[in-house]
PDB file of C-alpha atoms in Angstrom:
ATOM      1  CA  SER T   1     101.590 157.415  37.060  1.00  0.00           C
ATOM      2  CA  GLN T   2     100.506 154.963  39.751  1.00  0.00           C
ATOM      3  CA  GLN T   3     102.600 151.852  40.189  1.00  0.00           C
ATOM      4  CA  GLY T   4     100.040 150.005  42.260  1.00  0.00           C
ATOM      5  CA  GLU T   5      96.363 149.615  41.671  1.00  0.00           C
ATOM      6  CA  GLU T   6      94.091 148.421  44.455  1.00  0.00           C
ATOM      7  CA  ASP T   7      90.991 146.368  43.942  1.00  0.00           C
ATOM      8  CA  PRO T   8      88.221 146.872  44.849  1.00  0.00           C
ATOM      9  CA  GLN T   9      88.056 150.660  45.039  1.00  0.00           C
ATOM     10  CA  ALA T  10      85.467 150.365  47.798  1.00  0.00           C
ATOM     11  CA  LEU T  11      84.461 147.527  50.109  1.00  0.00           C
ATOM     12  CA  SER T  12      81.663 147.384  52.668  1.00  0.00           C
ATOM     13  CA  ILE T  13      81.387 144.512  55.153  1.00  0.00           C
ATOM     14  CA  GLN T  14      79.798 143.666  58.483  1.00  0.00           C
ATOM     15  CA  GLU T  15      81.752 143.720  61.701  1.00  0.00           C
ATOM     16  CA  GLY T  16      83.357 140.349  62.349  1.00  0.00           C
ATOM     17  CA  GLU T  17      83.747 139.469  58.672  1.00  0.00           C
ATOM     18  CA  ASN T  18      87.073 139.274  56.882  1.00  0.00           C
ATOM     19  CA  ALA T  19      88.138 141.955  54.420  1.00  0.00           C
ATOM     20  CA  THR T  20      90.411 141.249  51.471  1.00  0.00           C
ATOM     21  CA  MET T  21      92.023 143.913  49.330  1.00  0.00           C
ATOM     22  CA  ASN T  22      94.230 143.326  46.330  1.00  0.00           C
ATOM     23  CA  CYS T  23      97.073 145.281  44.801  1.00  0.00           C
ATOM     24  CA  SER T  24      98.637 144.875  41.390  1.00  0.00           C
ATOM     25  CA  TYR T  25     101.833 146.558  40.277  1.00  0.00           C
ATOM     26  CA  LYS T  26     103.796 146.890  37.065  1.00  0.00           C
ATOM     27  CA  THR T  27     107.552 146.740  37.626  1.00  0.00           C
ATOM     28  CA  SER T  28     109.940 144.686  39.732  1.00  0.00           C
ATOM     29  CA  ILE T  29     110.053 145.571  43.407  1.00  0.00           C
ATOM     30  CA  ASN T  30     112.290 145.274  46.452  1.00  0.00           C
ATOM     31  CA  ASN T  31     109.386 145.309  48.857  1.00  0.00           C
ATOM     32  CA  LEU T  32     105.693 146.097  49.038  1.00  0.00           C
ATOM     33  CA  GLN T  33     104.077 147.923  51.930  1.00  0.00           C
ATOM     34  CA  TRP T  34     100.517 148.496  53.093  1.00  0.00           C
ATOM     35  CA  TYR T  35      99.306 151.688  54.757  1.00  0.00           C
ATOM     36  CA  ARG T  36      96.073 152.789  56.367  1.00  0.00           C
ATOM     37  CA  GLN T  37      94.589 156.269  56.228  1.00  0.00           C
ATOM     38  CA  ASN T  38      91.750 157.424  58.401  1.00  0.00           C
ATOM     39  CA  SER T  39      89.682 160.129  56.757  1.00  0.00           C
ATOM     40  CA  GLY T  40      91.796 163.194  56.000  1.00  0.00           C
ATOM     41  CA  ARG T  41      94.646 162.039  58.235  1.00  0.00           C
ATOM     42  CA  GLY T  42      98.208 160.936  57.593  1.00  0.00           C
ATOM     43  CA  LEU T  43      98.974 157.432  56.430  1.00  0.00           C
ATOM     44  CA  VAL T  44     100.077 154.835  58.947  1.00  0.00           C
ATOM     45  CA  HIS T  45     102.440 152.019  58.024  1.00  0.00           C
ATOM     46  CA  LEU T  46     100.882 148.596  58.606  1.00  0.00           C
ATOM     47  CA  ILE T  47     103.165 145.925  57.217  1.00  0.00           C
ATOM     48  CA  LEU T  48     106.049 145.347  54.795  1.00  0.00           C
ATOM     49  CA  ILE T  49     106.713 142.245  52.739  1.00  0.00           C
ATOM     50  CA  ARG T  50     109.991 141.751  50.894  1.00  0.00           C
ATOM     51  CA  SER T  51     110.179 140.474  47.342  1.00  0.00           C
ATOM     52  CA  ASN T  52     111.584 137.127  48.500  1.00  0.00           C
ATOM     53  CA  GLU T  53     108.738 136.556  50.950  1.00  0.00           C
ATOM     54  CA  ARG T  54     105.372 135.035  50.067  1.00  0.00           C
ATOM     55  CA  GLU T  55     103.322 135.637  53.196  1.00  0.00           C
ATOM     56  CA  LYS T  56     103.525 137.711  56.323  1.00  0.00           C
ATOM     57  CA  HIS T  57     101.334 138.120  59.399  1.00  0.00           C
ATOM     58  CA  SER T  58     100.913 140.903  61.912  1.00  0.00           C
ATOM     59  CA  GLY T  59      98.076 140.562  64.408  1.00  0.00           C
ATOM     60  CA  ARG T  60      94.833 140.416  62.394  1.00  0.00           C
ATOM     61  CA  LEU T  61      96.654 141.303  59.179  1.00  0.00           C
ATOM     62  CA  ARG T  62      97.857 138.793  56.619  1.00  0.00           C
ATOM     63  CA  VAL T  63      99.708 139.895  53.505  1.00  0.00           C
ATOM     64  CA  THR T  64     100.605 137.728  50.546  1.00  0.00           C
ATOM     65  CA  LEU T  65     102.881 138.537  47.648  1.00  0.00           C
ATOM     66  CA  ASP T  66     103.047 136.831  44.266  1.00  0.00           C
ATOM     67  CA  THR T  67     105.911 138.365  42.304  1.00  0.00           C
ATOM     68  CA  SER T  68     105.176 136.218  39.250  1.00  0.00           C
ATOM     69  CA  LYS T  69     101.745 137.827  39.002  1.00  0.00           C
ATOM     70  CA  LYS T  70     102.939 141.174  40.354  1.00  0.00           C
ATOM     71  CA  SER T  71     100.181 141.177  42.920  1.00  0.00           C
ATOM     72  CA  SER T  72      99.624 141.325  46.656  1.00  0.00           C
ATOM     73  CA  SER T  73      96.661 140.925  48.932  1.00  0.00           C
ATOM     74  CA  LEU T  74      95.870 142.272  52.382  1.00  0.00           C
ATOM     75  CA  LEU T  75      93.494 140.276  54.565  1.00  0.00           C
ATOM     76  CA  ILE T  76      92.029 141.794  57.710  1.00  0.00           C
ATOM     77  CA  THR T  77      90.403 139.124  59.842  1.00  0.00           C
ATOM     78  CA  ALA T  78      87.518 139.646  62.272  1.00  0.00           C
ATOM     79  CA  SER T  79      87.069 143.235  61.173  1.00  0.00           C
ATOM     80  CA  ARG T  80      85.971 145.971  63.549  1.00  0.00           C
ATOM     81  CA  ALA T  81      84.262 149.308  63.004  1.00  0.00           C
ATOM     82  CA  ALA T  82      87.600 150.937  63.866  1.00  0.00           C
ATOM     83  CA  ASP T  83      89.126 149.304  60.777  1.00  0.00           C
ATOM     84  CA  THR T  84      87.074 151.654  58.603  1.00  0.00           C
ATOM     85  CA  ALA T  85      89.671 153.555  56.582  1.00  0.00           C
ATOM     86  CA  SER T  86      91.386 153.721  53.211  1.00  0.00           C
ATOM     87  CA  TYR T  87      94.104 151.171  52.589  1.00  0.00           C
ATOM     88  CA  PHE T  88      96.994 151.774  50.203  1.00  0.00           C
ATOM     89  CA  CYS T  89      99.676 149.531  48.833  1.00  0.00           C
ATOM     90  CA  ALA T  90     103.063 151.049  48.039  1.00  0.00           C
ATOM     91  CA  THR T  91     105.989 149.577  46.183  1.00  0.00           C
ATOM     92  CA  SER T  92     109.697 150.167  46.525  1.00  0.00           C
ATOM     93  CA  GLY T  93     111.826 149.292  43.540  1.00  0.00           C
ATOM     94  CA  SER T  94     114.852 150.618  41.710  1.00  0.00           C
ATOM     95  CA  ALA T  95     113.576 154.168  42.102  1.00  0.00           C
ATOM     96  CA  ARG T  96     114.587 155.502  45.478  1.00  0.00           C
ATOM     97  CA  GLN T  97     111.138 156.126  46.835  1.00  0.00           C
ATOM     98  CA  LEU T  98     107.715 154.539  47.392  1.00  0.00           C
ATOM     99  CA  THR T  99     105.019 154.634  44.762  1.00  0.00           C
ATOM    100  CA  PHE T 100     101.467 154.440  46.077  1.00  0.00           C
ATOM    101  CA  GLY T 101      98.316 152.967  44.612  1.00  0.00           C
ATOM    102  CA  SER T 102      94.976 154.718  44.538  1.00  0.00           C
ATOM    103  CA  GLY T 103      93.594 152.930  47.585  1.00  0.00           C
ATOM    104  CA  THR T 104      90.656 150.827  48.743  1.00  0.00           C
ATOM    105  CA  GLN T 105      88.016 152.464  50.926  1.00  0.00           C
ATOM    106  CA  LEU T 106      86.923 149.932  53.548  1.00  0.00           C
ATOM    107  CA  THR T 107      83.738 150.466  55.522  1.00  0.00           C
ATOM    108  CA  VAL T 108      83.003 148.111  58.418  1.00  0.00           C
ATOM    109  CA  LEU T 109      79.390 148.284  59.509  1.00  0.00           C
ATOM    110  CA  PRO T 110      78.597 147.689  63.193  1.00  0.00           C
TER     111      PRO T 110
ATOM    112  CA  ASP G   1     104.696 165.832  70.128  1.00  0.00           C
ATOM    113  CA  ALA G   2     104.174 164.153  66.792  1.00  0.00           C
ATOM    114  CA  ASP G   3     107.158 162.523  65.086  1.00  0.00           C
ATOM    115  CA  VAL G   4     106.442 164.477  61.895  1.00  0.00           C
ATOM    116  CA  THR G   5     104.835 167.891  62.227  1.00  0.00           C
ATOM    117  CA  GLN G   6     103.345 169.817  59.349  1.00  0.00           C
ATOM    118  CA  THR G   7     102.308 173.450  59.443  1.00  0.00           C
ATOM    119  CA  PRO G   8      99.856 174.882  58.718  1.00  0.00           C
ATOM    120  CA  ARG G   9      97.105 172.232  59.013  1.00  0.00           C
ATOM    121  CA  ASN G  10      94.776 174.183  56.777  1.00  0.00           C
ATOM    122  CA  ARG G  11      95.376 177.094  54.445  1.00  0.00           C
ATOM    123  CA  ILE G  12      93.306 179.048  51.987  1.00  0.00           C
ATOM    124  CA  THR G  13      95.236 181.233  49.597  1.00  0.00           C
ATOM    125  CA  LYS G  14      94.581 183.213  46.461  1.00  0.00           C
ATOM    126  CA  THR G  15      95.735 182.446  42.955  1.00  0.00           C
ATOM    127  CA  GLY G  16      99.172 183.862  42.293  1.00  0.00           C
ATOM    128  CA  LYS G  17     100.289 183.987  45.914  1.00  0.00           C
ATOM    129  CA  ARG G  18     103.459 182.355  47.158  1.00  0.00           C
ATOM    130  CA  ILE G  19     102.952 179.882  49.932  1.00  0.00           C
ATOM    131  CA  MET G  20     105.244 177.689  52.000  1.00  0.00           C
ATOM    132  CA  LEU G  21     104.344 174.462  53.738  1.00  0.00           C
ATOM    133  CA  GLU G  22     106.668 173.361  56.479  1.00  0.00           C
ATOM    134  CA  CYS G  23     107.641 169.969  57.816  1.00  0.00           C
ATOM    135  CA  SER G  24     109.809 169.053  60.766  1.00  0.00           C
ATOM    136  CA  GLN G  25     110.632 165.649  62.204  1.00  0.00           C
ATOM    137  CA  THR G  26     112.046 164.194  65.382  1.00  0.00           C
ATOM    138  CA  LYS G  27     112.639 160.690  64.011  1.00  0.00           C
ATOM    139  CA  GLY G  28     116.258 161.374  63.146  1.00  0.00           C
ATOM    140  CA  HIS G  29     115.616 160.085  59.637  1.00  0.00           C
ATOM    141  CA  ASP G  30     117.764 161.281  56.757  1.00  0.00           C
ATOM    142  CA  ARG G  31     115.104 160.879  54.098  1.00  0.00           C
ATOM    143  CA  MET G  32     112.152 163.227  53.688  1.00  0.00           C
ATOM    144  CA  TYR G  33     109.384 163.398  51.104  1.00  0.00           C
ATOM    145  CA  TRP G  34     106.547 165.611  49.958  1.00  0.00           C
ATOM    146  CA  TYR G  35     103.423 163.980  48.514  1.00  0.00           C
ATOM    147  CA  ARG G  36     100.223 165.365  47.189  1.00  0.00           C
ATOM    148  CA  GLN G  37      96.885 163.558  47.543  1.00  0.00           C
ATOM    149  CA  ASP G  38      93.902 164.205  45.312  1.00  0.00           C
ATOM    150  CA  PRO G  39      90.625 162.305  45.619  1.00  0.00           C
ATOM    151  CA  GLY G  40      90.753 159.011  43.732  1.00  0.00           C
ATOM    152  CA  LEU G  41      94.382 159.457  42.679  1.00  0.00           C
ATOM    153  CA  GLY G  42      96.234 158.210  45.712  1.00  0.00           C
ATOM    154  CA  LEU G  43      99.499 159.917  46.626  1.00  0.00           C
ATOM    155  CA  ARG G  44     101.873 161.381  44.089  1.00  0.00           C
ATOM    156  CA  LEU G  45     105.453 162.305  44.864  1.00  0.00           C
ATOM    157  CA  ILE G  46     106.440 165.945  44.452  1.00  0.00           C
ATOM    158  CA  TYR G  47     110.026 166.063  45.776  1.00  0.00           C
ATOM    159  CA  TYR G  48     112.261 163.950  47.943  1.00  0.00           C
ATOM    160  CA  SER G  49     115.520 164.464  49.779  1.00  0.00           C
ATOM    161  CA  PHE G  50     117.936 161.828  51.011  1.00  0.00           C
ATOM    162  CA  ASP G  51     120.074 164.316  52.926  1.00  0.00           C
ATOM    163  CA  VAL G  52     120.568 168.064  53.174  1.00  0.00           C
ATOM    164  CA  LYS G  53     122.530 168.194  49.912  1.00  0.00           C
ATOM    165  CA  ASP G  54     120.499 165.634  47.974  1.00  0.00           C
ATOM    166  CA  ILE G  55     117.180 166.896  46.587  1.00  0.00           C
ATOM    167  CA  ASN G  56     115.323 165.196  43.773  1.00  0.00           C
ATOM    168  CA  LYS G  57     112.257 165.854  41.694  1.00  0.00           C
ATOM    169  CA  GLY G  58     109.373 163.462  41.906  1.00  0.00           C
ATOM    170  CA  GLU G  59     106.550 162.667  39.548  1.00  0.00           C
ATOM    171  CA  ILE G  60     104.834 166.067  39.726  1.00  0.00           C
ATOM    172  CA  SER G  61     107.423 168.731  40.634  1.00  0.00           C
ATOM    173  CA  ASP G  62     106.323 171.434  38.180  1.00  0.00           C
ATOM    174  CA  GLY G  63     105.072 174.505  40.035  1.00  0.00           C
ATOM    175  CA  TYR G  64     106.739 173.461  43.301  1.00  0.00           C
ATOM    176  CA  SER G  65     110.110 173.980  44.926  1.00  0.00           C
ATOM    177  CA  VAL G  66     111.648 172.669  48.146  1.00  0.00           C
ATOM    178  CA  SER G  67     114.282 173.559  50.676  1.00  0.00           C
ATOM    179  CA  ARG G  68     116.011 171.190  53.072  1.00  0.00           C
ATOM    180  CA  GLN G  69     117.134 173.578  55.777  1.00  0.00           C
ATOM    181  CA  ALA G  70     118.442 170.898  58.112  1.00  0.00           C
ATOM    182  CA  GLN G  71     118.182 167.157  58.583  1.00  0.00           C
ATOM    183  CA  ALA G  72     114.943 167.697  60.459  1.00  0.00           C
ATOM    184  CA  LYS G  73     113.306 170.335  58.252  1.00  0.00           C
ATOM    185  CA  PHE G  74     111.967 170.109  54.717  1.00  0.00           C
ATOM    186  CA  SER G  75     109.716 172.830  53.317  1.00  0.00           C
ATOM    187  CA  LEU G  76     107.606 172.903  50.168  1.00  0.00           C
ATOM    188  CA  SER G  77     106.871 176.140  48.300  1.00  0.00           C
ATOM    189  CA  LEU G  78     104.319 177.011  45.698  1.00  0.00           C
ATOM    190  CA  GLU G  79     105.819 180.023  43.957  1.00  0.00           C
ATOM    191  CA  SER G  80     102.591 181.159  42.330  1.00  0.00           C
ATOM    192  CA  ALA G  81      99.639 179.108  43.512  1.00  0.00           C
ATOM    193  CA  ILE G  82      96.965 178.007  41.062  1.00  0.00           C
ATOM    194  CA  PRO G  83      93.572 176.400  41.752  1.00  0.00           C
ATOM    195  CA  ASN G  84      94.569 172.933  40.529  1.00  0.00           C
ATOM    196  CA  GLN G  85      97.144 172.834  43.331  1.00  0.00           C
ATOM    197  CA  THR G  86      94.242 172.543  45.740  1.00  0.00           C
ATOM    198  CA  ALA G  87      94.952 169.235  47.501  1.00  0.00           C
ATOM    199  CA  LEU G  88      96.031 167.517  50.676  1.00  0.00           C
ATOM    200  CA  TYR G  89      99.804 167.662  51.100  1.00  0.00           C
ATOM    201  CA  PHE G  90     101.783 165.178  53.155  1.00  0.00           C
ATOM    202  CA  CYS G  91     105.333 165.164  54.399  1.00  0.00           C
ATOM    203  CA  ALA G  92     106.907 161.809  55.219  1.00  0.00           C
ATOM    204  CA  THR G  93     110.227 160.514  56.505  1.00  0.00           C
ATOM    205  CA  SER G  94     112.068 157.224  56.336  1.00  0.00           C
ATOM    206  CA  ASP G  95     115.360 155.690  57.280  1.00  0.00           C
ATOM    207  CA  SER G  96     117.736 154.406  54.637  1.00  0.00           C
ATOM    208  CA  GLY G  97     116.183 150.972  54.471  1.00  0.00           C
ATOM    209  CA  PHE G  98     112.727 151.922  53.158  1.00  0.00           C
ATOM    210  CA  TYR G  99     111.240 149.997  56.027  1.00  0.00           C
ATOM    211  CA  GLY G 100     108.184 152.168  56.225  1.00  0.00           C
ATOM    212  CA  TYR G 101     107.399 155.834  56.040  1.00  0.00           C
ATOM    213  CA  THR G 102     106.243 158.017  58.905  1.00  0.00           C
ATOM    214  CA  PHE G 103     103.712 160.564  57.727  1.00  0.00           C
ATOM    215  CA  GLY G 104     102.683 163.928  59.072  1.00  0.00           C
ATOM    216  CA  SER G 105      99.022 164.768  59.562  1.00  0.00           C
ATOM    217  CA  GLY G 106      98.862 166.717  56.330  1.00  0.00           C
ATOM    218  CA  THR G 107      98.159 170.262  55.158  1.00  0.00           C
ATOM    219  CA  ARG G 108      94.867 170.892  53.429  1.00  0.00           C
ATOM    220  CA  LEU G 109      95.537 173.642  50.891  1.00  0.00           C
ATOM    221  CA  THR G 110      92.815 175.455  48.989  1.00  0.00           C
ATOM    222  CA  VAL G 111      93.716 177.877  46.214  1.00  0.00           C
ATOM    223  CA  VAL G 112      90.873 180.218  45.249  1.00  0.00           C
TER     224      VAL G 112
END
């Protein structure tokens, strides 16, 4: 079963706009990670946020974590056509591996 | 060379055939994983290994087996392939801190 569920399943925006994706999870976590997948390719690690952190930035990425609501959001600012991809959240908890959500398909229109 | 290499990239096989997917890594990581991706279902864990002598079943291990031949090599076998094993298969590695996985490019497997 999936630990994380992303929302929305698909998102289409214009270049230059911000894109926000949300992730909800069910059990306690040690950290939450976001990955990007270009069509049919391997996933690429974007950013990790620990359970005791509330916000983290990396370039145009901003991740928030609310452990009381068991949710996280990924914000991509000033989006580009090259940001078109699927984005997955993944949680690490007491089980010794990552559990992935079903992903958000982001399309950035030029 | 890629940090995590999967072979083959694409494979079509017949129902009932045995097939092996191979993964090798140059990251020096102890931990290796096999995931399966189906459309709309995200990634599901098949098997994982934290060192050569530590192999564990994941969420969907039925119909699969693995072998950790060395720290750098982790292979996945389908003993008798069936059509619902048609999927994209990924190998990944990590260090002990779970600070991010490194994925291979995937093997697209079709069972006819």
